[in-house]
């Protein structure tokens, strides 16, 4: 069974990622020079409650990191733009959410980013955090949202003039889910939510499990069915090669694998790496050069499909084409000496945290049939997944928990949320793609990949993302003025 797909979007140089991660915990606020234009912030830490939902004998705490920019803040009640941190170091999200910094001046807004517990440097029990259930049992979206509520109260007290400021919550991906859910659960704390690429319905019974893979395939199909066919045929070609020692040696050599294939199990890992790569490419199909898990050209899916269009039949020929396409992903820098298929993520990133969350509440069923998608057929098997979770984490998934907690697709009693989705992005499969009512609205970005709208403006931005950002601004303005009229 494949590990769950992580949706973290990193659009930074890997050297930068390493230095951010190794910077670690720093109790003293300091200025952080943003990598993107206009993105600067002070780093702070807040002593946060470990458990918001019990009254134990002893209240344990951990240090939660948050970032603040008050350069443009109107100190007499200007709004707070709050980013609900997701599964990674908070700096990464700040550096990739230029939109909030871009619009802060016109709103006189304070910009605030909070790190999600158990990620980045906000890990309770430090390096023991993920070692035993007694430590990681406090990881959940409910606890994270409660952290954010308490942190906001602290910020209101700390910054004079913020006592009555309206708060707009932003988030992308899992952060977008948290943004929407925060408005749903705590409407008295946040006045509205911009939920970008938030798959709030990517759960059991809410979205068919095959939808996700179909969107990945669709994004590739825009570059021609030949590319789709080539990928679809590659699985059998790999299986044929992997079946014999000679075939494994050929493939290891032709694909310049760092670790040669010794078994069909190794080939399984290679195939799972490939599936992740195609998925990542659809998520990161941006109209300009960016650095997503690997440096990529503009319209990377187009670039990857370029050499994979020749409809060969011979397994070796198919696999040589695939390798050329794959090279765009792992060797765009031209500095790769071999292909490492152990992880499609940079090694500096620990995706353990998301693995744990998918084993408790974030159970997102995925399945592939190989006909309506180009993946190797694989059923969704909750029993098998559950056993993996017990073995790894000593926990069992609760497939209906998120729907019970937050409502799934039943959002008709919610208000003041914008759900935006790019249709190139596979996570749109579990997104809200239609207006729910006049104050819970959907914005579609046909040419958009994963939360493109939250990124800084770029010259190559399609018109649809510029329009989506205008919808965000109009709603934020409306929410703020409704709030001002009511206090
Ligand atoms: C600051 O915010 C207050 C409250 O919304 C508003 O009345 C005032 O005009 C703003 N000041 C500036 C300079 O925008
Ligand atoms: C296969 O065996 C070789 C030689 O023992 C080793 O170097 C290589 O890492 C192995 N491959 C994998 C995927 O473990
Ligand atoms: C990466 O690209 C460079 C330049 O095209 C090439 O020389 C090198 O062999 C490639 N590396 C791999 C592992 O294919
Ligand atoms: C699901 O996985 C379990 C445990 O691995 C296995 O016993 C069962 O047969 C599988 N179910 C299906 C429908 O494949
Ligand atoms: C729709 O949004 C409004 C807020 O404008 C909210 O009060 C209402 O409960 C929502 N649902 C319906 C069915 O109107």
XYZ file of C-alpha atoms and ligand atoms in Angstrom:
557
model
C 0.000 0.000 0.000
C 1.323 3.409 -0.973
C 1.970 5.950 1.692
C -0.622 8.721 1.759
C -0.032 11.592 -0.623
C 1.268 14.670 1.109
C 0.058 17.954 -0.239
C 2.663 20.239 1.042
C 3.825 22.626 -1.634
C 7.403 23.740 -1.383
C 8.478 26.299 -3.824
C 11.905 27.079 -2.510
C 15.477 26.156 -3.277
C 16.414 23.048 -1.339
C 19.403 24.767 0.225
C 16.996 27.331 1.606
C 14.763 24.585 3.005
C 17.697 23.031 4.790
C 18.787 26.273 6.378
C 15.255 27.057 7.507
C 14.788 23.650 9.058
C 18.112 23.640 10.807
C 17.505 27.147 12.138
C 15.297 25.413 14.699
C 13.828 26.922 17.799
C 14.719 30.499 18.593
C 12.976 32.112 21.550
C 14.000 35.626 20.567
C 12.048 37.444 17.851
C 14.153 38.222 14.830
C 13.640 39.572 11.373
C 13.593 36.972 8.655
C 14.605 38.107 5.195
C 11.929 36.833 2.815
C 13.021 35.000 -0.298
C 10.103 36.421 -2.270
C 9.505 40.087 -2.871
C 7.986 41.988 0.030
C 7.794 38.978 2.345
C 9.397 39.754 5.681
C 8.357 38.842 9.175
C 9.394 38.647 12.800
C 9.630 35.214 14.372
C 7.982 34.701 17.780
C 7.067 31.799 19.997
C 4.051 31.344 22.241
C 3.795 28.960 25.163
C 0.814 26.946 24.011
C -1.398 24.492 25.919
C -0.751 20.906 24.909
C -4.309 19.714 25.506
C -7.255 22.061 25.081
C -9.874 19.465 25.864
C -9.096 18.095 29.301
C -8.231 19.250 32.787
C -5.290 17.063 33.670
C -3.481 17.391 36.968
C -0.703 19.199 35.264
C -1.118 21.436 32.218
C 1.726 20.710 29.836
C 2.786 23.233 27.204
C 4.936 23.500 24.100
C 6.441 26.385 22.175
C 4.416 27.326 19.098
C 6.110 29.395 16.441
C 4.352 32.303 14.771
C 5.401 34.989 12.308
C 4.238 38.591 12.318
C 4.463 41.502 9.917
C 3.046 44.856 11.066
C 4.680 47.038 8.393
C 1.327 48.131 6.989
C -0.869 47.550 9.991
C -3.359 50.253 10.903
C -2.914 50.303 14.667
C -6.378 51.556 15.351
C -8.357 48.434 14.621
C -6.858 47.371 11.286
C -7.641 43.739 10.393
C -5.517 40.695 11.166
C -4.795 38.416 8.210
C -4.201 35.072 9.845
C -2.720 32.045 8.068
C -3.739 28.693 9.560
C -0.492 26.753 9.259
C -0.488 23.304 7.727
C 1.836 20.303 7.548
C 5.282 21.873 7.460
C 7.532 24.649 8.711
C 5.541 27.864 8.829
C 8.228 29.863 7.019
C 7.620 27.772 3.902
C 3.964 28.756 3.834
C 4.720 32.402 4.508
C 7.200 32.507 1.655
C 4.656 30.900 -0.681
C 1.628 32.965 0.293
C 2.666 36.295 -1.207
C -0.984 37.219 -1.800
C -1.512 38.052 1.890
C 1.525 40.339 1.959
C 0.541 41.922 -1.360
C -2.904 42.994 -0.179
C -1.934 43.885 3.411
C -1.150 47.568 2.556
C -4.538 48.318 0.990
C -6.329 46.807 4.011
C -3.950 48.164 6.652
C -3.626 44.557 7.822
C -1.350 42.801 10.263
C -0.062 39.578 8.704
C 0.173 36.618 11.074
C 1.255 33.041 10.325
C 0.893 30.303 12.949
C 2.768 27.024 12.801
C 0.692 23.843 13.121
C 1.549 21.729 16.178
C 3.869 18.769 15.509
C 5.419 20.432 12.455
C 8.442 22.612 11.904
C 9.846 23.650 15.273
C 6.495 23.485 17.111
C 6.800 19.852 18.126
C 5.668 19.004 21.659
C 8.275 16.870 23.462
C 10.826 17.833 20.786
C 12.572 14.903 19.213
C 10.433 12.485 21.202
C 7.264 13.954 19.682
C 6.829 11.176 17.150
C 8.379 8.355 19.158
C 5.481 7.190 21.280
C 1.712 7.546 21.304
C 1.810 9.071 24.759
C 3.551 12.041 23.095
C 1.870 12.262 19.693
C -1.687 11.595 20.921
C -2.206 15.373 21.018
C -1.904 15.744 17.271
C -5.267 16.616 15.680
C -6.972 19.302 13.661
C -9.250 20.096 16.626
C -6.270 20.769 18.888
C -4.604 22.813 16.118
C -7.693 25.006 15.664
C -7.908 25.523 19.428
C -4.216 26.564 19.364
C -5.060 29.185 16.764
C -7.943 30.568 18.809
C -5.731 30.899 21.859
C -2.842 32.374 19.889
C -5.151 35.006 18.415
C -6.290 35.968 21.915
C -2.640 36.341 22.895
C -1.862 38.509 19.870
C -4.849 40.739 20.598
C -3.497 41.295 24.095
C 0.068 41.797 22.969
C -0.521 44.313 20.188
C -2.211 47.460 21.400
C -4.979 48.372 18.984
C -5.698 44.753 18.004
C -8.286 44.111 20.741
C -11.218 44.445 18.374
C -9.569 43.890 15.020
C -11.511 41.731 12.574
C -9.682 38.519 11.685
C -9.647 36.973 8.217
C -8.268 33.431 8.122
C -6.383 32.169 5.059
C -5.028 28.777 4.166
C -4.029 26.583 1.257
C -4.457 22.831 0.951
C -4.780 21.302 4.458
C -4.333 24.878 5.663
C -7.343 25.797 3.517
C -9.370 23.079 5.205
C -8.342 24.474 8.585
C -9.275 27.994 7.465
C -12.773 26.903 6.422
C -13.244 24.802 9.555
C -12.048 27.618 11.781
C -14.769 29.876 10.402
C -17.302 27.058 10.836
C -16.300 26.271 14.433
C -15.294 29.715 15.679
C -17.320 32.320 13.741
C -16.999 34.688 16.708
C -13.192 34.587 16.380
C -12.704 34.856 12.605
C -14.958 36.967 10.408
C -14.311 35.121 7.159
C -12.143 32.485 5.487
C -10.229 32.234 2.220
C -9.879 28.474 1.722
C -7.666 27.765 -1.280
C -7.424 24.264 -2.775
C -9.026 22.862 0.358
C -10.237 19.275 -0.161
C -12.740 19.370 2.712
C -14.664 16.520 1.083
C -11.767 14.177 0.236
C -13.169 11.712 2.767
C -15.004 8.398 2.821
C -18.435 8.596 1.238
C -18.063 12.224 0.160
C -15.974 11.838 -3.001
C -15.458 8.655 -5.055
C -11.931 7.381 -4.415
C -11.059 7.276 -8.132
C -11.699 11.007 -8.691
C -8.252 12.192 -7.582
C -6.326 10.030 -10.076
C -8.710 11.061 -12.824
C -7.867 14.723 -12.323
C -4.115 13.963 -12.451
C -4.723 12.121 -15.722
C -6.873 14.919 -17.090
C -4.102 17.453 -16.475
C -1.731 15.285 -18.506
C -4.374 14.641 -21.178
C -4.394 18.378 -21.911
C -0.959 17.705 -23.445
C -2.343 14.923 -25.634
C -3.627 11.376 -25.173
C -0.255 10.012 -26.345
C 1.373 11.144 -23.112
C -1.412 9.517 -21.103
C -1.054 6.276 -23.088
C 2.694 6.163 -22.577
C 2.351 6.497 -18.800
C -0.496 3.972 -18.718
C 1.640 1.418 -20.576
C 4.724 2.017 -18.459
C 3.524 -0.016 -15.447
C 3.410 -3.264 -17.396
C 6.720 -2.429 -18.995
C 8.290 -1.980 -15.557
C 6.699 -5.210 -14.315
C 8.123 -7.103 -17.303
C 11.601 -5.732 -16.667
C 11.387 -6.294 -12.917
C 10.500 -9.962 -13.385
C 14.014 -11.001 -14.398
C 17.479 -10.207 -13.108
C 18.489 -9.183 -16.592
C 15.523 -6.832 -16.936
C 16.197 -5.276 -13.528
C 19.816 -4.687 -14.478
C 18.765 -3.077 -17.753
C 16.256 -0.763 -16.085
C 18.629 0.169 -13.241
C 21.195 1.133 -15.837
C 18.889 2.860 -18.344
C 17.236 4.929 -15.614
C 20.548 5.535 -13.842
C 19.057 4.447 -10.523
C 21.110 5.332 -7.446
C 20.098 1.992 -5.940
C 19.830 -0.813 -8.510
C 16.680 -2.928 -8.402
C 17.216 -6.299 -6.728
C 13.658 -7.516 -6.382
C 10.077 -6.940 -7.445
C 9.629 -5.137 -4.110
C 12.207 -2.576 -5.193
C 10.252 -2.191 -8.426
C 7.128 -1.550 -6.354
C 8.899 1.349 -4.651
C 9.996 2.671 -8.014
C 6.411 2.589 -9.299
C 5.125 4.316 -6.213
C 7.765 7.021 -6.695
C 6.595 7.460 -10.295
C 2.943 7.790 -9.247
C 3.948 10.473 -6.758
C 5.941 12.314 -9.412
C 3.017 12.449 -11.878
C 0.769 13.627 -9.034
C 3.235 16.275 -7.867
C 3.586 17.551 -11.418
C -0.163 18.067 -11.773
C -0.229 19.902 -8.434
C 2.674 22.117 -9.490
C 1.625 22.816 -13.073
C 2.295 26.539 -12.720
C 2.557 28.932 -15.675
C 6.011 30.087 -14.613
C 9.260 28.516 -13.527
C 9.049 27.504 -9.892
C 10.777 25.277 -7.427
C 8.366 22.607 -6.303
C 10.057 19.697 -4.520
C 12.422 20.023 -7.440
C 13.121 23.002 -9.676
C 10.657 22.908 -12.577
C 10.141 24.830 -15.816
C 6.985 26.796 -16.607
C 4.113 24.426 -17.490
C 6.091 21.389 -16.279
C 3.468 18.857 -17.438
C 3.897 20.093 -20.993
C 7.678 19.783 -20.686
C 7.453 16.287 -19.214
C 5.036 15.117 -21.911
C 7.164 16.457 -24.751
C 9.377 13.351 -25.051
C 6.613 10.888 -24.067
C 4.400 11.015 -27.143
C 5.652 8.402 -29.509
C 3.330 5.508 -28.730
C 5.969 2.792 -28.670
C 5.118 -0.852 -27.973
C 8.426 -2.304 -26.882
C 8.782 -2.112 -23.063
C 12.338 -0.828 -23.332
C 11.357 1.893 -25.785
C 8.451 2.985 -23.597
C 10.709 3.132 -20.555
C 13.349 5.174 -22.354
C 10.674 7.728 -23.228
C 9.451 7.796 -19.645
C 12.967 8.394 -18.397
C 13.309 11.418 -20.653
C 10.085 12.883 -19.263
C 11.070 11.999 -15.717
C 14.388 13.785 -16.188
C 12.505 17.081 -16.371
C 11.357 16.422 -12.806
C 14.464 15.060 -11.127
C 17.155 16.637 -13.277
C 15.915 20.043 -14.449
C 18.925 21.419 -12.587
C 21.101 19.149 -14.821
C 23.181 18.324 -11.736
C 21.642 14.951 -10.790
C 24.164 12.131 -10.909
C 21.582 9.372 -10.459
C 17.845 8.887 -9.928
C 16.837 8.344 -6.320
C 13.380 6.818 -6.066
C 13.239 6.492 -2.295
C 11.129 9.612 -1.880
C 9.610 12.191 -4.166
C 10.081 14.657 -1.318
C 13.314 16.453 -0.457
C 15.155 14.532 2.263
C 15.136 17.595 4.497
C 11.412 17.139 4.919
C 9.913 14.705 7.345
C 6.518 13.590 6.061
C 5.938 11.444 9.158
C 3.583 14.035 10.552
C 1.158 13.793 7.691
C 1.401 10.011 7.697
C 0.275 10.072 11.324
C -2.613 12.441 10.637
C -3.813 10.281 7.735
C -3.789 7.339 10.126
C -6.100 9.060 12.590
C -8.498 11.628 11.149
C -7.255 12.588 7.667
C -8.181 9.323 6.002
C -8.414 10.154 2.299
C -9.340 7.139 0.212
C -7.555 6.932 -3.144
C -8.013 4.266 -5.784
C -7.075 3.800 -9.419
C -8.580 1.672 -12.187
C -6.053 2.224 -14.975
C -8.857 2.867 -17.475
C -10.241 6.239 -16.546
C -6.854 7.160 -15.163
C -3.289 6.302 -16.179
C -2.188 4.744 -12.885
C -1.573 1.085 -12.146
C -4.904 -0.289 -10.932
C -5.144 -0.282 -7.143
C -8.220 -0.668 -4.962
C -8.753 1.280 -1.765
C -8.575 -1.181 1.117
C -9.315 0.367 4.498
C -8.486 -2.874 6.348
C -5.039 -2.961 4.828
C -4.481 0.745 5.427
C -5.662 0.362 8.994
C -3.163 -2.441 9.601
C -0.353 -0.267 8.258
C -1.414 2.428 10.732
C -1.509 0.063 13.692
C 1.940 -1.231 12.841
C 3.495 2.175 12.330
C 1.645 4.324 14.879
C -0.448 2.070 17.095
C -3.584 3.934 15.981
C -6.616 3.043 13.880
C -8.056 5.444 11.289
C -11.457 7.037 11.886
C -12.770 7.455 8.325
C -15.891 9.434 9.253
C -14.378 11.682 11.895
C -13.825 14.781 9.748
C -17.318 14.694 8.312
C -18.719 14.350 11.828
C -16.584 17.180 13.169
C -16.912 19.706 10.362
C -19.846 18.748 8.143
C -18.196 17.422 4.988
C -20.130 18.794 2.034
C -23.029 19.885 4.216
C -22.061 23.511 4.673
C -25.412 25.201 4.287
C -25.330 26.588 7.827
C -21.884 28.064 7.368
C -21.128 31.589 6.224
C -18.334 33.869 4.974
C -16.116 31.331 3.222
C -14.573 31.477 -0.248
C -13.476 28.080 -1.569
C -11.114 28.435 -4.525
C -9.929 25.558 -6.686
C -7.654 25.224 -9.698
C -8.889 22.556 -12.068
C -5.382 21.294 -12.906
C -4.968 20.432 -9.240
C -5.943 16.860 -8.302
C -7.070 18.065 -4.852
C -9.923 19.898 -6.573
C -11.583 16.453 -6.639
C -12.451 16.838 -2.953
C -13.056 20.572 -3.087
C -16.213 22.663 -2.977
C -16.813 23.431 -6.659
C -20.247 25.045 -6.411
C -21.661 27.905 -4.383
C -23.289 26.631 -1.203
C -25.201 29.810 -0.515
C -24.598 33.487 -1.064
C -21.967 33.684 1.631
C -20.248 30.312 1.104
C -19.009 30.614 -2.440
C -16.846 28.727 -4.869
C -14.286 30.207 -7.247
C -12.947 28.065 -10.068
C -9.579 28.727 -11.662
C -9.601 26.561 -14.811
C -5.897 27.135 -15.556
C -4.804 26.938 -11.923
C -2.722 24.319 -10.123
C -2.509 23.869 -6.331
C -3.470 27.166 -4.576
C -1.977 29.314 -7.312
C -4.181 32.195 -6.097
C -2.339 32.450 -2.758
C 1.023 32.919 -4.442
C 2.509 36.310 -5.298
C 1.327 37.854 -8.561
C 3.403 36.959 -11.579
C 3.335 38.262 -15.124
C 2.402 34.822 -16.470
C -0.668 34.503 -14.208
C -3.781 33.530 -16.187
C -6.708 35.935 -16.115
C -8.760 33.478 -14.063
C -6.377 33.676 -11.100
C -6.345 37.468 -11.203
C -10.149 37.361 -11.116
C -10.094 34.886 -8.225
C -7.881 37.244 -6.219
C -10.379 40.043 -6.928
C -13.194 37.866 -5.576
C -11.129 37.238 -2.426
C -10.544 40.963 -1.934
C -14.197 41.887 -2.487
C -15.306 39.320 0.077
C -12.705 40.356 2.626
C -13.835 43.960 2.254
C -17.453 42.905 2.749
C -16.691 40.798 5.840
C -14.658 43.576 7.423
C -17.322 46.205 6.861
C -20.109 43.925 8.128
C -18.044 43.368 11.249
C -17.248 47.070 11.710
C -20.943 47.889 11.473
C -21.709 45.341 14.173
C -19.198 46.422 16.847
C -7.732 52.459 10.529
O -8.805 51.634 10.861
C -9.893 52.332 11.433
C -10.896 51.278 11.893
O -11.279 50.461 10.826
C -10.432 53.302 10.417
O -11.513 54.021 10.989
C -9.351 54.246 9.987
O -9.804 55.085 8.952
C -8.128 53.498 9.501
N -7.044 54.393 9.277
C -6.392 54.460 8.113
C -5.243 55.417 8.041
O -6.711 53.766 7.142
C 20.705 -4.012 -4.447
O 21.925 -4.614 -4.087
C 23.096 -3.785 -4.222
C 24.312 -4.636 -3.923
O 24.139 -5.310 -2.717
C 22.963 -2.597 -3.287
O 24.059 -1.718 -3.436
C 21.690 -1.854 -3.622
O 21.498 -0.776 -2.720
C 20.477 -2.782 -3.556
N 19.288 -2.072 -3.988
C 18.286 -1.753 -3.184
C 17.139 -1.038 -3.785
O 18.282 -2.024 -1.994
C 21.319 15.249 -15.784
O 21.436 16.154 -16.854
C 22.769 16.360 -17.301
C 22.748 17.413 -18.405
O 21.841 17.070 -19.394
C 23.361 15.050 -17.791
O 24.706 15.251 -18.176
C 23.287 14.028 -16.646
O 23.748 12.767 -17.099
C 21.849 13.882 -16.169
N 21.797 12.999 -15.025
C 21.091 11.855 -15.026
C 21.139 11.031 -13.782
O 20.430 11.487 -15.966
C -8.000 -5.940 2.131
O -6.845 -6.181 2.886
C -6.987 -7.242 3.813
C -5.750 -7.261 4.695
O -4.580 -7.130 3.950
C -7.189 -8.525 3.046
O -7.327 -9.619 3.942
C -8.459 -8.394 2.199
O -8.625 -9.525 1.396
C -8.384 -7.151 1.324
N -9.672 -6.923 0.699
C -9.830 -6.828 -0.606
C -11.204 -6.596 -1.105
O -8.890 -6.927 -1.379
C -26.354 31.028 4.090
O -25.623 32.139 4.537
C -26.227 32.927 5.543
C -25.360 34.101 5.829
O -25.437 35.010 4.769
C -26.506 32.085 6.754
O -27.043 32.863 7.792
C -27.416 30.976 6.372
O -27.680 30.138 7.473
C -26.806 30.166 5.243
N -27.685 29.112 4.826
C -28.797 29.220 4.110
C -29.500 27.946 3.797
O -29.214 30.279 3.724
